[in-house]
PDB file of C-alpha atoms in Angstrom:
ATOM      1  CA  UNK A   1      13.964  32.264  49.790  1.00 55.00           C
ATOM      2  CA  UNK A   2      12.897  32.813  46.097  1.00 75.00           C
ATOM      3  CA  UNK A   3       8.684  33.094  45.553  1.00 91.00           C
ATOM      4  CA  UNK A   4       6.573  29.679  45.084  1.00 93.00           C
ATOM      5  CA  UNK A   5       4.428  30.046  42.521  1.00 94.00           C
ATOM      6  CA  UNK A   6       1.189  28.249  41.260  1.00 94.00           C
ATOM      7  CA  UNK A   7       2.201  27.045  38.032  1.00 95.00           C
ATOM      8  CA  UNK A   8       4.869  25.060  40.690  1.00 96.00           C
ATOM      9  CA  UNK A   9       2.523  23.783  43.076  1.00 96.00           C
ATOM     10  CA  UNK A  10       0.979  22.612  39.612  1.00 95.00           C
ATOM     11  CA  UNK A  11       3.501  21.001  38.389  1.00 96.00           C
ATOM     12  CA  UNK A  12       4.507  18.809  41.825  1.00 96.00           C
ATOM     13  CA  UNK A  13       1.100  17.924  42.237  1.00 94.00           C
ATOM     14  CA  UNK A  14       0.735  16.470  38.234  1.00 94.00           C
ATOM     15  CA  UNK A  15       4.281  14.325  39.046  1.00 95.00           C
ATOM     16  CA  UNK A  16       2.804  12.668  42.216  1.00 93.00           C
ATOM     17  CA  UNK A  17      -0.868  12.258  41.153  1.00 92.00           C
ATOM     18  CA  UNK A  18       0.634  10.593  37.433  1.00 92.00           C
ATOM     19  CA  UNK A  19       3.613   8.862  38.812  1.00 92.00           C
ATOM     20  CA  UNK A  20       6.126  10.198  36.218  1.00 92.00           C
ATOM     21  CA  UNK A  21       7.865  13.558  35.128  1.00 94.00           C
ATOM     22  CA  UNK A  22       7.036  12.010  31.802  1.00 93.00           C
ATOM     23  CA  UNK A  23       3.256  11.711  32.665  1.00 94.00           C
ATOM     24  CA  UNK A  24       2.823  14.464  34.396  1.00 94.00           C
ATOM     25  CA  UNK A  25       4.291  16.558  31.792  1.00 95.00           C
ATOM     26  CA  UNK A  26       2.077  15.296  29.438  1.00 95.00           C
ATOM     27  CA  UNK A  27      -1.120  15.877  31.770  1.00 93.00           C
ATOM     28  CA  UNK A  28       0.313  19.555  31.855  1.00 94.00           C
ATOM     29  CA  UNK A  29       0.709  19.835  27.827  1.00 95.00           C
ATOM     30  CA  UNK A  30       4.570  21.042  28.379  1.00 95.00           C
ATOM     31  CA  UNK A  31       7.670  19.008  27.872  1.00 95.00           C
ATOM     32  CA  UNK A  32       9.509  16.914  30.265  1.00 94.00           C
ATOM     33  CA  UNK A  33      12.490  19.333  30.834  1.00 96.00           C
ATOM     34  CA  UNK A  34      10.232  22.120  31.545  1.00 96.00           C
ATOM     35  CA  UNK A  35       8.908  19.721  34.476  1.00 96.00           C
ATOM     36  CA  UNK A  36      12.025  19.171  35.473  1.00 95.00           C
ATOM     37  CA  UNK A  37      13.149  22.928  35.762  1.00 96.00           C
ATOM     38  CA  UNK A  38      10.100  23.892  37.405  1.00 96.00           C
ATOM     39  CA  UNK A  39       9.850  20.825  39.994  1.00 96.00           C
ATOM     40  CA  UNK A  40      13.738  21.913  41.092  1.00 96.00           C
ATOM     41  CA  UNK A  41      12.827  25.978  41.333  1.00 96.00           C
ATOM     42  CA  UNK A  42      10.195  24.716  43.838  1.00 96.00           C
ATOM     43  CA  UNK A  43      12.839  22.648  45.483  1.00 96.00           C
ATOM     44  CA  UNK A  44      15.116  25.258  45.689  1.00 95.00           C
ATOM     45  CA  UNK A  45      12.162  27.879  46.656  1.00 95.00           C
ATOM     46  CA  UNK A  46      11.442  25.891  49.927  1.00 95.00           C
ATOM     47  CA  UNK A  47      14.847  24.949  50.454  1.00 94.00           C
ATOM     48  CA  UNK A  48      14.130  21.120  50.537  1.00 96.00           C
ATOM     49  CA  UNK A  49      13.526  17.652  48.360  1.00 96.00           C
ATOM     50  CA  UNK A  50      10.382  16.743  47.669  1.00 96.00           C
ATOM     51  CA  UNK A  51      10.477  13.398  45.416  1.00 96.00           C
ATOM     52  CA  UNK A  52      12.679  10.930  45.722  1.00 94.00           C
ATOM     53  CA  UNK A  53      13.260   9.642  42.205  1.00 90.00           C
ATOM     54  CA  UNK A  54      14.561   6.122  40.870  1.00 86.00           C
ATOM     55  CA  UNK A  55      14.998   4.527  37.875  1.00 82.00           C
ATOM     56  CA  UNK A  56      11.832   3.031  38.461  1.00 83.00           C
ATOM     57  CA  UNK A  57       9.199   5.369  40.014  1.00 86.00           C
ATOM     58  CA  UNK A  58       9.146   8.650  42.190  1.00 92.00           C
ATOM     59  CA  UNK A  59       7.843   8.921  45.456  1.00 93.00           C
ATOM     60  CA  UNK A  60       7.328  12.069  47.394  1.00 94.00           C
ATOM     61  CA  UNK A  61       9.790  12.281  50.808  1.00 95.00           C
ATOM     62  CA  UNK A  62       8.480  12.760  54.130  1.00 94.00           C
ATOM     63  CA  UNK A  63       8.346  16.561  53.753  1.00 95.00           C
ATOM     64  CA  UNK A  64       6.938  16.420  50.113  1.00 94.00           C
ATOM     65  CA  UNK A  65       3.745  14.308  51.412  1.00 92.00           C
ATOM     66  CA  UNK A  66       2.930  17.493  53.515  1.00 92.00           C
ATOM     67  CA  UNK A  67       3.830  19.874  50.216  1.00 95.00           C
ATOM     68  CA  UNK A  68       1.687  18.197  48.084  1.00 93.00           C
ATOM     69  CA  UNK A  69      -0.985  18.442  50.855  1.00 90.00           C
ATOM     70  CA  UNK A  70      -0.942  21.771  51.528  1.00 91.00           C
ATOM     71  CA  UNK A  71      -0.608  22.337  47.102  1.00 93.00           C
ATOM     72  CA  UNK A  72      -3.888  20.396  46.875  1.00 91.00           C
ATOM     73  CA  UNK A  73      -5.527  22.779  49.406  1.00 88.00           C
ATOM     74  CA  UNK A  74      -3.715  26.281  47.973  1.00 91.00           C
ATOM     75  CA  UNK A  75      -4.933  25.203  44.638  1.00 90.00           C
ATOM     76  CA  UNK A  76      -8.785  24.435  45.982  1.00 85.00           C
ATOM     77  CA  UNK A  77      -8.569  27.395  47.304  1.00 84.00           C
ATOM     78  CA  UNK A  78      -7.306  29.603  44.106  1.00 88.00           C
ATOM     79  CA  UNK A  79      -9.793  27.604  41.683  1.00 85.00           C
ATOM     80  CA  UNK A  80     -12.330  28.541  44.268  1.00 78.00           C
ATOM     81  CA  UNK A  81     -11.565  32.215  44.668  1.00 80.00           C
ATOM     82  CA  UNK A  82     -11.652  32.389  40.586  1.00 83.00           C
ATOM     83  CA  UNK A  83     -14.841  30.668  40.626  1.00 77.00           C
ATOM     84  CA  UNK A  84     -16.244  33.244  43.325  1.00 71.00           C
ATOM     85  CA  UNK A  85     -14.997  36.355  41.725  1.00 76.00           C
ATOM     86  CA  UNK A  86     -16.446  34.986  38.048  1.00 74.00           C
ATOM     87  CA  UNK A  87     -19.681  34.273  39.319  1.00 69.00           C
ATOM     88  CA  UNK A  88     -20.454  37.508  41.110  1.00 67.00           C
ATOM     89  CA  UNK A  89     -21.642  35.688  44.004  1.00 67.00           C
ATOM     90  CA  UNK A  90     -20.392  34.418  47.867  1.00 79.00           C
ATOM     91  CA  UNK A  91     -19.815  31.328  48.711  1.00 79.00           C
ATOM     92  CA  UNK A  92     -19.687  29.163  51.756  1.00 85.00           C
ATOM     93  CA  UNK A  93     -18.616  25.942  52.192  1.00 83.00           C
ATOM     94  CA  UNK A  94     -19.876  23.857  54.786  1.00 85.00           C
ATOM     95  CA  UNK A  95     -18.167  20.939  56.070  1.00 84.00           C
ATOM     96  CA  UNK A  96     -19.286  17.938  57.266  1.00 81.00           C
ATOM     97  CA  UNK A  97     -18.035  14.488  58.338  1.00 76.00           C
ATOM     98  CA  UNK A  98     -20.830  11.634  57.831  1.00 72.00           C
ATOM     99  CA  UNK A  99     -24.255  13.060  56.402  1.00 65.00           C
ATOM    100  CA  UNK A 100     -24.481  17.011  56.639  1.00 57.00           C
ATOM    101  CA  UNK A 101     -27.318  17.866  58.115  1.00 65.00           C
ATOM    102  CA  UNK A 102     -29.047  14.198  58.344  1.00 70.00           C
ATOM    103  CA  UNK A 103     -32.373  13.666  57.218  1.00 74.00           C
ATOM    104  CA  UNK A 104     -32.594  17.797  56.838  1.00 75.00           C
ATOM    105  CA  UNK A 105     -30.021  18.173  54.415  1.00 79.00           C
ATOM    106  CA  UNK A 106     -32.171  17.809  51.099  1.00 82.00           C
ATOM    107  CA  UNK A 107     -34.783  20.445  52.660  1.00 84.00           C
ATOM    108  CA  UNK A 108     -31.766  23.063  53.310  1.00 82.00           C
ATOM    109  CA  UNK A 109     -29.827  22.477  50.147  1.00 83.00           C
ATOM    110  CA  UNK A 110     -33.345  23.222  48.488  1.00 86.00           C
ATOM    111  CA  UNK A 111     -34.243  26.411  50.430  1.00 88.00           C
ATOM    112  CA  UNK A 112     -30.788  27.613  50.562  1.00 87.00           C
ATOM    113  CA  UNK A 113     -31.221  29.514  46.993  1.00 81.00           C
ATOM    114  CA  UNK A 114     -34.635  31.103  47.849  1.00 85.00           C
ATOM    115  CA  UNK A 115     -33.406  32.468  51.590  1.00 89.00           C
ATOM    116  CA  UNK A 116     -29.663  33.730  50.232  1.00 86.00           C
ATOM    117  CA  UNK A 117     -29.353  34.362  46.749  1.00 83.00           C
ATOM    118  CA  UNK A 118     -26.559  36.082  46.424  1.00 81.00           C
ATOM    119  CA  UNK A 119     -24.445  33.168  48.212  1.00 84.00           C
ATOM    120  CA  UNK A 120     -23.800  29.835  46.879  1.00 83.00           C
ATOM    121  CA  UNK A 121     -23.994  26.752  48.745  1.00 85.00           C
ATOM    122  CA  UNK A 122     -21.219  24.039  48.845  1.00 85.00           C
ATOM    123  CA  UNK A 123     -21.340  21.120  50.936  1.00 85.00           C
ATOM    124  CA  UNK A 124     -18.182  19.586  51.342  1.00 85.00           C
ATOM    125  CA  UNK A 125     -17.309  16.257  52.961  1.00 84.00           C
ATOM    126  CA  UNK A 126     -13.865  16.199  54.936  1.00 80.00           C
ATOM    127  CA  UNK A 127     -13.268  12.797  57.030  1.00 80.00           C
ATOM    128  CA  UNK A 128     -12.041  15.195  60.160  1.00 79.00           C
ATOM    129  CA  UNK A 129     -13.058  15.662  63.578  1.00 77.00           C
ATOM    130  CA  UNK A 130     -13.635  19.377  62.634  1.00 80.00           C
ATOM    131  CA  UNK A 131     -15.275  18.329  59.381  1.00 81.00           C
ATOM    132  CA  UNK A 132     -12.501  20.891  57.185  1.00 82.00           C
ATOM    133  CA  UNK A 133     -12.877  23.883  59.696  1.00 82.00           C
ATOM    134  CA  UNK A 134      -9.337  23.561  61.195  1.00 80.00           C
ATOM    135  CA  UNK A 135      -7.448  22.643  58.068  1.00 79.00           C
ATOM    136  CA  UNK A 136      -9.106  25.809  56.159  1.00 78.00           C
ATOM    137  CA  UNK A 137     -11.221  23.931  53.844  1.00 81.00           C
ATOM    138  CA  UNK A 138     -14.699  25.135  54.925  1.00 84.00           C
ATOM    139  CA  UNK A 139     -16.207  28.196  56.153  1.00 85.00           C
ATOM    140  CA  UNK A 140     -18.652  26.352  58.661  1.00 85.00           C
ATOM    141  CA  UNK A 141     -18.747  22.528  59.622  1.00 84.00           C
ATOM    142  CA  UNK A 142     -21.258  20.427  60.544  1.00 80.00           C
ATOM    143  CA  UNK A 143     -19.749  18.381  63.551  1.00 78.00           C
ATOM    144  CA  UNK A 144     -20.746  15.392  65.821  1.00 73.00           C
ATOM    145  CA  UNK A 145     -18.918  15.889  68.878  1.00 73.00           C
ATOM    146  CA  UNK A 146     -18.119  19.343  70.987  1.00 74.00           C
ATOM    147  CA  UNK A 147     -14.769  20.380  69.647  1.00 75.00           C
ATOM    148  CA  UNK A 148     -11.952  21.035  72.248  1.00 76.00           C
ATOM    149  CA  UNK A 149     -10.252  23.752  70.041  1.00 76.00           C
ATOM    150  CA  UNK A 150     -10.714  27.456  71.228  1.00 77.00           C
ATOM    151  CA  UNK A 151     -10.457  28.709  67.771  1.00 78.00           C
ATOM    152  CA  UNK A 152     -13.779  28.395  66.941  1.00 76.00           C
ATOM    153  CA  UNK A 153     -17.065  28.808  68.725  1.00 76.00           C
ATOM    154  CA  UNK A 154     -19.625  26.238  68.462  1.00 73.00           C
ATOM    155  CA  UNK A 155     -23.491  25.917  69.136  1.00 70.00           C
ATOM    156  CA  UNK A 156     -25.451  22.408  69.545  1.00 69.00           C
ATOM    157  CA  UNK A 157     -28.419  22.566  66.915  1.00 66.00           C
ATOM    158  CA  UNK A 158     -30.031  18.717  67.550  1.00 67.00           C
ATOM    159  CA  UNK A 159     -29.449  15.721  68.695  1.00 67.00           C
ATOM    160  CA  UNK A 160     -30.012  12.329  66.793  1.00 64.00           C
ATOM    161  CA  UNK A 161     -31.287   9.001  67.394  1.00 68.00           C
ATOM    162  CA  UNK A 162     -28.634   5.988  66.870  1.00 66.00           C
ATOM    163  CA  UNK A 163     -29.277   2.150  66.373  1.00 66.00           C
ATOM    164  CA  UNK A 164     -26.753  -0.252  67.148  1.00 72.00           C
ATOM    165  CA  UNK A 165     -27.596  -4.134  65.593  1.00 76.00           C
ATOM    166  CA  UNK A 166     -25.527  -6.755  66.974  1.00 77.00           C
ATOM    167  CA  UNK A 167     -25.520 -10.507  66.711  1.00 84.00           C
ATOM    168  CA  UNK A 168     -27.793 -12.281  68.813  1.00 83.00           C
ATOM    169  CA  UNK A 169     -25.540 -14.268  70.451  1.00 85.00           C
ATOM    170  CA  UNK A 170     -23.445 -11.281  71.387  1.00 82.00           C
ATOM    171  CA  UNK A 171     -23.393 -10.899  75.130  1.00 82.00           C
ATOM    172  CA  UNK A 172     -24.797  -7.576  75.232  1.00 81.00           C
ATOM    173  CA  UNK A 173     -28.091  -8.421  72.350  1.00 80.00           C
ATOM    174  CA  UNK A 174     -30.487  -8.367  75.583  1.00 82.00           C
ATOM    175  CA  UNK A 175     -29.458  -4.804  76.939  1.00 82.00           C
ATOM    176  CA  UNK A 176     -32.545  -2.134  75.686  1.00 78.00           C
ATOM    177  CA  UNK A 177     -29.210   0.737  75.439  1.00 78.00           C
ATOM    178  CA  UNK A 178     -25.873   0.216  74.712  1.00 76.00           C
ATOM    179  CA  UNK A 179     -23.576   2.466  75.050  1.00 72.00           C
ATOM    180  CA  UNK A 180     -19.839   2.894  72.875  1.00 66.00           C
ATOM    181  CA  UNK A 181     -17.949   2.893  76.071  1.00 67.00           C
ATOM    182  CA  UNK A 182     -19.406  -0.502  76.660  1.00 66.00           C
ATOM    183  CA  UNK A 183     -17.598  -1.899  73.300  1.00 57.00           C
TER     184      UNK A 183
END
């Protein structure tokens, strides 16, 4: 198996986010061939097809949809480790599904730079159940629910209040609690 490389992962992820080897070539400022050539080393690096290409458009396969996934993240990742190493500084990114740290959030982000200076705060949203922390995209994660995973340890900081409106004529409008299992 030959070496992937970044200018690569680059170059598939410009094709599927502008539709066109054509497009994406000019989003990268080379020329179409050198696209080409570089999107087929990749192919033959991992040993498999990633786009499916027409006359018409180009489509990742099955197997490219996870490539371009995992490209996205490696390439987070590098811009962030650049970033890091420029600015002198740590960083950790905190994940978080639905508001961060609730009503608290504008009070941390704010004291964060006076309690750790030498780290930099990023909040990061991720729409998973472990709010980035599985899929490598945050350091720490701000979750709603225990998780089940034993790779990570977890501690319960608060709990929150919840409101639930529903129509008055809804059957359950005269219950004081309701509770999701209910629904």
């Amino acid at each position: 198996m030959d070496e992937v490389e970044l200018r690569q992962l680059r170059c598939l992820v410009a094709i599927v986010d502008e539709g066109s080897f054509t497009d994406a070539a000019i989003a990268l400022g080379v020329s179409q061939a050198a696209v080409s050539r570089t999107l087929a080393a990749l192919e033959r690096a991992l040993g498999v097809r990633l786009l499916r290409r027409t006359s018409r458009a180009v489509t990742p396969t099955a197997t490219g949809l996870r490539v371009v996934a995992r490209a996205r993240r490696v390439l987070a990742d590098v811009a962030g480790l650049v970033q890091e190493a420029g600015s002198g500084h740590n960083l950790l990114r905190i994940g978080y599904a639905w508001s961060a740290v609730g009503r608290h959030t504008v009070a941390f982000q704010r004291g964060w730079a006076a309690a750790c200076p030498g780290t930099d705060l990023q909040l990061v949203r991720v729409n998973t159940a472990s709010a980035g922390l599985a899929e490598g995209i945050c350091d720490l994660a701000v979750v709603r629910r225990p998780m089940e995973d034993r790779r990570f340890d977890s501690a319960l900081v608060g709990l929150e209040r919840r409101l639930c409106a529903l129509a008055a004529d809804h059957p359950h409008a005269r219950r004081r609690t309701q509770r999701l299992a209910d629904h």
